[in-house]
mmCIF file with all atom_site columns, C-alpha atoms in Angstrom:
data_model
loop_
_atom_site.group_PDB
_atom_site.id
_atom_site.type_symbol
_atom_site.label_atom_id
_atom_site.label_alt_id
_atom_site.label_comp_id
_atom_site.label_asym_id
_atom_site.label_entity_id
_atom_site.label_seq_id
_atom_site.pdbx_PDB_ins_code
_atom_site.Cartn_x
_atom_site.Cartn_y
_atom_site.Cartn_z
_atom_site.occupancy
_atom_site.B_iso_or_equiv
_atom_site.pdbx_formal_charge
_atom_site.auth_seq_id
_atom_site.auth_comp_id
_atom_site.auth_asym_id
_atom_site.auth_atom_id
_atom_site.pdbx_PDB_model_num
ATOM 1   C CA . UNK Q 1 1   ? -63.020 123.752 -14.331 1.00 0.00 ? 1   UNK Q CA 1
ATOM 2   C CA . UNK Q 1 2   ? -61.847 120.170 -15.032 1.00 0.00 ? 2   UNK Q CA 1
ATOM 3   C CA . UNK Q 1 3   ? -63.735 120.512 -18.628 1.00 0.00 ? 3   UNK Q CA 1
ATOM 4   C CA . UNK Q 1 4   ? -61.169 124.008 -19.234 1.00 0.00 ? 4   UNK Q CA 1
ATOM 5   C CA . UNK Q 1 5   ? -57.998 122.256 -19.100 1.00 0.00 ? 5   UNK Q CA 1
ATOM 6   C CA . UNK Q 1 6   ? -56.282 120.438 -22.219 1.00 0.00 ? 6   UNK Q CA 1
ATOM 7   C CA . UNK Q 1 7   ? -53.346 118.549 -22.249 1.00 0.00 ? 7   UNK Q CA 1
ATOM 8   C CA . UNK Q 1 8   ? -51.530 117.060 -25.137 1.00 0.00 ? 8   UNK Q CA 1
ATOM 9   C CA . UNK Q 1 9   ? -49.167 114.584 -23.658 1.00 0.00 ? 9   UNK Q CA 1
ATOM 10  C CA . UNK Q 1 10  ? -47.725 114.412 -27.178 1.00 0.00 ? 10  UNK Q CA 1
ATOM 11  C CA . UNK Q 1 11  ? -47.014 118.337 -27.413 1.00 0.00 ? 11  UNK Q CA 1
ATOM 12  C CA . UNK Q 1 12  ? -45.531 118.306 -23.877 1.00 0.00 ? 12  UNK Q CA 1
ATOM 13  C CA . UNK Q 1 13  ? -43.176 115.766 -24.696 1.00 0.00 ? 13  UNK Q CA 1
ATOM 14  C CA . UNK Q 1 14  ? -41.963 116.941 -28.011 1.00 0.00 ? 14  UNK Q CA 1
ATOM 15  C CA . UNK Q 1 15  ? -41.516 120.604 -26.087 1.00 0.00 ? 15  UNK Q CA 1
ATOM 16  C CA . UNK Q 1 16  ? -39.394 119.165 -22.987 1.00 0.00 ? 16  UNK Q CA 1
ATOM 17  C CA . UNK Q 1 17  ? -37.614 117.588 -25.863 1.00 0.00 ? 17  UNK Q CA 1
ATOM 18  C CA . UNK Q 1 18  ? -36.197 120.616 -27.560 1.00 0.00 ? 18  UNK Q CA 1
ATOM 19  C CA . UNK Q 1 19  ? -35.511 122.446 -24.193 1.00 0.00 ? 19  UNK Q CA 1
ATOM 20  C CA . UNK Q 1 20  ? -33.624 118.847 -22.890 1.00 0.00 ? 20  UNK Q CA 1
ATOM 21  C CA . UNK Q 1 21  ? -31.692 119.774 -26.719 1.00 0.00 ? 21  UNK Q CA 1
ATOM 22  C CA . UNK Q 1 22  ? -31.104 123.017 -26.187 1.00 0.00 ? 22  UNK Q CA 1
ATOM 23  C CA . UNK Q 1 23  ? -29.741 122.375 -22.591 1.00 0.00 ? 23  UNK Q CA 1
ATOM 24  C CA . UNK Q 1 24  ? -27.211 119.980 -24.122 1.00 0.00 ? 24  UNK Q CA 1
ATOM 25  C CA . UNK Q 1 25  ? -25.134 122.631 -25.642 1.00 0.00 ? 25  UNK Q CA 1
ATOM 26  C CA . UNK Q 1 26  ? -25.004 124.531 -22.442 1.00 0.00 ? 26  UNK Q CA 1
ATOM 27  C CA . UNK Q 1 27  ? -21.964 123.229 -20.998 1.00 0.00 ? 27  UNK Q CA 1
ATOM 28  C CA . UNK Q 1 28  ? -18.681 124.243 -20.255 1.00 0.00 ? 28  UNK Q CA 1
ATOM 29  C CA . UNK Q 1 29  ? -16.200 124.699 -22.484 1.00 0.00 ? 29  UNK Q CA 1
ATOM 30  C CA . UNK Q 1 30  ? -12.797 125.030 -21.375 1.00 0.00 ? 30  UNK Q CA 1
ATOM 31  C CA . UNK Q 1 31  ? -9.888  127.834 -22.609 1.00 0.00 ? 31  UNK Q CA 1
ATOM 32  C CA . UNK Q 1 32  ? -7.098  125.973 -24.807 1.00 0.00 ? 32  UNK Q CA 1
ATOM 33  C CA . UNK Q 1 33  ? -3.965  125.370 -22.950 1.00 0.00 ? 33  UNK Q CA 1
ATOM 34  C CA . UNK Q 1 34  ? -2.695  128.231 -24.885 1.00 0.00 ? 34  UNK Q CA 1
ATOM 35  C CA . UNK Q 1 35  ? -5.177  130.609 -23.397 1.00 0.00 ? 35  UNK Q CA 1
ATOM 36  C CA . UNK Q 1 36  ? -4.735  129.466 -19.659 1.00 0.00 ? 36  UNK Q CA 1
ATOM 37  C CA . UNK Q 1 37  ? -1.150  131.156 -19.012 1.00 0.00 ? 37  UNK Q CA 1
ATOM 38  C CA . UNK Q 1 38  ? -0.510  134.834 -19.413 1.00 0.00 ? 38  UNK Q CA 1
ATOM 39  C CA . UNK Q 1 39  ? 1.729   137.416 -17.520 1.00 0.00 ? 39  UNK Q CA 1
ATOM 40  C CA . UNK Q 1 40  ? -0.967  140.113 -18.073 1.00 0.00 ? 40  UNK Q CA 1
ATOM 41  C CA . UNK Q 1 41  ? -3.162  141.178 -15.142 1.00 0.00 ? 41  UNK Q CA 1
ATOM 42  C CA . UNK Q 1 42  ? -5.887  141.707 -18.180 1.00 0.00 ? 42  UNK Q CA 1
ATOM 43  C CA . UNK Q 1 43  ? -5.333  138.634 -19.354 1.00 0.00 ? 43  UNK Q CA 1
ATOM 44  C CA . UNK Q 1 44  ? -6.209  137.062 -16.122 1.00 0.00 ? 44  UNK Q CA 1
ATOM 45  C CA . UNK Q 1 45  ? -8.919  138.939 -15.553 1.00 0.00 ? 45  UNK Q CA 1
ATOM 46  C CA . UNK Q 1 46  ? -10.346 138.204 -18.718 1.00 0.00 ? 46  UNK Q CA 1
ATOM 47  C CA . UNK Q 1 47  ? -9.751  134.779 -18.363 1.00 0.00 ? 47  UNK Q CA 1
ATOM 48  C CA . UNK Q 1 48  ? -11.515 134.514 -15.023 1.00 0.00 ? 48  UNK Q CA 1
ATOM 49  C CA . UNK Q 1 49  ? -14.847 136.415 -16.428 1.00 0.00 ? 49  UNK Q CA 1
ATOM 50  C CA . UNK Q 1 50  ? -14.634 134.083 -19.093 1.00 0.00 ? 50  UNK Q CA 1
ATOM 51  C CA . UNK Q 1 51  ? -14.686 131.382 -16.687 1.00 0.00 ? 51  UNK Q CA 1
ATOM 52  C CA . UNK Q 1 52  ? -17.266 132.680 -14.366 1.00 0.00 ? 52  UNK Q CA 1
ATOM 53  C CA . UNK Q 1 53  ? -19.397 133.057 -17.484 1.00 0.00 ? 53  UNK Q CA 1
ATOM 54  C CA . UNK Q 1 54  ? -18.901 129.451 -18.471 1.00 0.00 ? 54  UNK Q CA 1
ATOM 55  C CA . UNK Q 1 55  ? -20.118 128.720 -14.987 1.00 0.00 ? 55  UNK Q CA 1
ATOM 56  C CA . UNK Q 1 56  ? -23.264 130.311 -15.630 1.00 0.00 ? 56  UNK Q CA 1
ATOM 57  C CA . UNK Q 1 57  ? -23.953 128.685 -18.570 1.00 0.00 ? 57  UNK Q CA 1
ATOM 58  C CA . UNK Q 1 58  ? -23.367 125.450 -16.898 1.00 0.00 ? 58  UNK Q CA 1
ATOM 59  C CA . UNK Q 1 59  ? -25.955 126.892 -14.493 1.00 0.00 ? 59  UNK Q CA 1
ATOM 60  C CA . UNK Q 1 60  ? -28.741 127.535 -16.951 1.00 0.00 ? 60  UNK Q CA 1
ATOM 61  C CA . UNK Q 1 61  ? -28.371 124.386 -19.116 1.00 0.00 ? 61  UNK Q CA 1
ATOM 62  C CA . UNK Q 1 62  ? -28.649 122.541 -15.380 1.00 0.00 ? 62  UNK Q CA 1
ATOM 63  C CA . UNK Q 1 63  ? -31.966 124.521 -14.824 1.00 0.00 ? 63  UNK Q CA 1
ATOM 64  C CA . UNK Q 1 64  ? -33.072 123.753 -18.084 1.00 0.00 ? 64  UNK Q CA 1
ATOM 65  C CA . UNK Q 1 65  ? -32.888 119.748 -17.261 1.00 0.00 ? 65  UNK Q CA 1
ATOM 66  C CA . UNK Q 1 66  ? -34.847 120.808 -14.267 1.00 0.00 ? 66  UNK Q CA 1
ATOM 67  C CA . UNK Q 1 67  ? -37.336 122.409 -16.347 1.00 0.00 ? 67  UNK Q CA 1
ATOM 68  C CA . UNK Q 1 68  ? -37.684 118.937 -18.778 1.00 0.00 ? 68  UNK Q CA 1
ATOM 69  C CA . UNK Q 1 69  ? -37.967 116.867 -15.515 1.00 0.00 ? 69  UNK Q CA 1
ATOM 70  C CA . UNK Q 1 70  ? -40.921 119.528 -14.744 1.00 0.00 ? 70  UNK Q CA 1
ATOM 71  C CA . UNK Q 1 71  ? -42.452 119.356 -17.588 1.00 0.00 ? 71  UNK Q CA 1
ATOM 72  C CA . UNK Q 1 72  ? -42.754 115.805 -17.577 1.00 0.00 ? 72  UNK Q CA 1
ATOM 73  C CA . UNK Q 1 73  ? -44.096 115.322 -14.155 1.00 0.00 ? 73  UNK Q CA 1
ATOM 74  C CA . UNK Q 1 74  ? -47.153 118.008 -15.012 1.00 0.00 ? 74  UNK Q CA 1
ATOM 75  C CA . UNK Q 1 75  ? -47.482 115.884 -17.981 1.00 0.00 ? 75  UNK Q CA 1
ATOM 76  C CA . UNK Q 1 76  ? -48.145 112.740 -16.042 1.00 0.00 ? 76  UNK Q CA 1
ATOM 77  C CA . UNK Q 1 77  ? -50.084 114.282 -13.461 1.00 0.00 ? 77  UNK Q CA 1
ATOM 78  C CA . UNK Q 1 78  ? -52.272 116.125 -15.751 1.00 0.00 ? 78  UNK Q CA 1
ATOM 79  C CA . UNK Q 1 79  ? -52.872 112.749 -17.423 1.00 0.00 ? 79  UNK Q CA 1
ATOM 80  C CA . UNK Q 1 80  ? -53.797 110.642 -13.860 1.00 0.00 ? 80  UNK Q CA 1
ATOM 81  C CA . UNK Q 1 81  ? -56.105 114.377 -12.876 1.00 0.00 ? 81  UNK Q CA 1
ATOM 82  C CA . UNK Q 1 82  ? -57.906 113.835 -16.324 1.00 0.00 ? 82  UNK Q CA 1
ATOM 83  C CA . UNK Q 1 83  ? -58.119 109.948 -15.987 1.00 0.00 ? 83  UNK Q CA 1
ATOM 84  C CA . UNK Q 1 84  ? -59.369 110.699 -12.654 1.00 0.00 ? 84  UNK Q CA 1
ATOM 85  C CA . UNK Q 1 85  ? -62.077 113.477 -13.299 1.00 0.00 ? 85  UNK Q CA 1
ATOM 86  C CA . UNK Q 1 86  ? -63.535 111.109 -16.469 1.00 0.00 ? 86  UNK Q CA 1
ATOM 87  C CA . UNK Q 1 87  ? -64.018 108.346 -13.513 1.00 0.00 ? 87  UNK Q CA 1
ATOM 88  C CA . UNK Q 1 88  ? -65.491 110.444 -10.944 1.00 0.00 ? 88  UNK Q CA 1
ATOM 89  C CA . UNK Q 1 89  ? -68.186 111.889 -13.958 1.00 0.00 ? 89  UNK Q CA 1
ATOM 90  C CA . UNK Q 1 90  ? -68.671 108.138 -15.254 1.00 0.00 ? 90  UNK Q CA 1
ATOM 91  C CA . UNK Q 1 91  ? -70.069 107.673 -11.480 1.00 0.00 ? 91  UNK Q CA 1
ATOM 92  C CA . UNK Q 1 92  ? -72.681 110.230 -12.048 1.00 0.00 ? 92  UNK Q CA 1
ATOM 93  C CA . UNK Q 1 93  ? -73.603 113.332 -9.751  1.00 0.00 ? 93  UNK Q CA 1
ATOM 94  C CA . UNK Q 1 94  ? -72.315 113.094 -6.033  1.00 0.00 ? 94  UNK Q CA 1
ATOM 95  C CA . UNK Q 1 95  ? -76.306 114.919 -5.034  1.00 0.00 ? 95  UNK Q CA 1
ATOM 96  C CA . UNK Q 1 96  ? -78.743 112.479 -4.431  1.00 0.00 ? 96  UNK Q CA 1
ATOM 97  C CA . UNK Q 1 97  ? -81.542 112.941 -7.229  1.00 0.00 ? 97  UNK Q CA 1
ATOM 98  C CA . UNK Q 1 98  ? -85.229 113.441 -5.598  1.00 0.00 ? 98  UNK Q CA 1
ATOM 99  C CA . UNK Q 1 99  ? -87.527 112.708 -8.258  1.00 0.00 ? 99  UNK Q CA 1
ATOM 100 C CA . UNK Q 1 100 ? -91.426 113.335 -7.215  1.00 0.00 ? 100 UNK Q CA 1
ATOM 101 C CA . UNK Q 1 101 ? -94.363 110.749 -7.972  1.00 0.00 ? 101 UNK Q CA 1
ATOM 102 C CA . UNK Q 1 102 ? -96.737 111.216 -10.847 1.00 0.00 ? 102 UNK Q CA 1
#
């Protein structure tokens, strides 16, 4: 199974790195001071599912950071499991080898 898997540590990287720049630009982003008073009940309401969405996309670009930090470990520990497997093979076959006499 070992001989299946492929990592490129270099691909991995440069794809946590566009999701990590991608996740900067979801942040909050606050109503002018303009926009926070009103005397409408729609208003209000509009403002607060405005807000609530703002809090979502504060949520996401959060669990896109997660994701990079994920990506990054697997990364590494793909890189110790193949560094790891190449040792074990370099020690030659864990069976003892019964040869008979000629």
């Amino acid at each position: 199974m070992a001989d299946r898997i492929h990592i490129n540590p270099g691909r991995a990287e440069d794809n946590a790195g566009k999701i990590e720049s991608a996740a900067s630009y979801l942040a909050v982003v606050a109503l002018t001071p303009q926009d926070t008073g009103t005397t409408l009940p729609a208003n209000a309401k509009s403002k607060e599912a405005y807000e609530k969405s703002q809090a979502r996309i504060a949520d996401l670009g959060r669990m896109l950071d997660q994701e990079v930090r994920n990506i990054r470990g697997l990364k590494v520990s793909f890189c110790e499991f193949d560094e790891m497997m190449g040792r074990l093979t370099q020690r030659g076959s864990r069976y003892p080898v019964i040869r008979g006499s000629a």
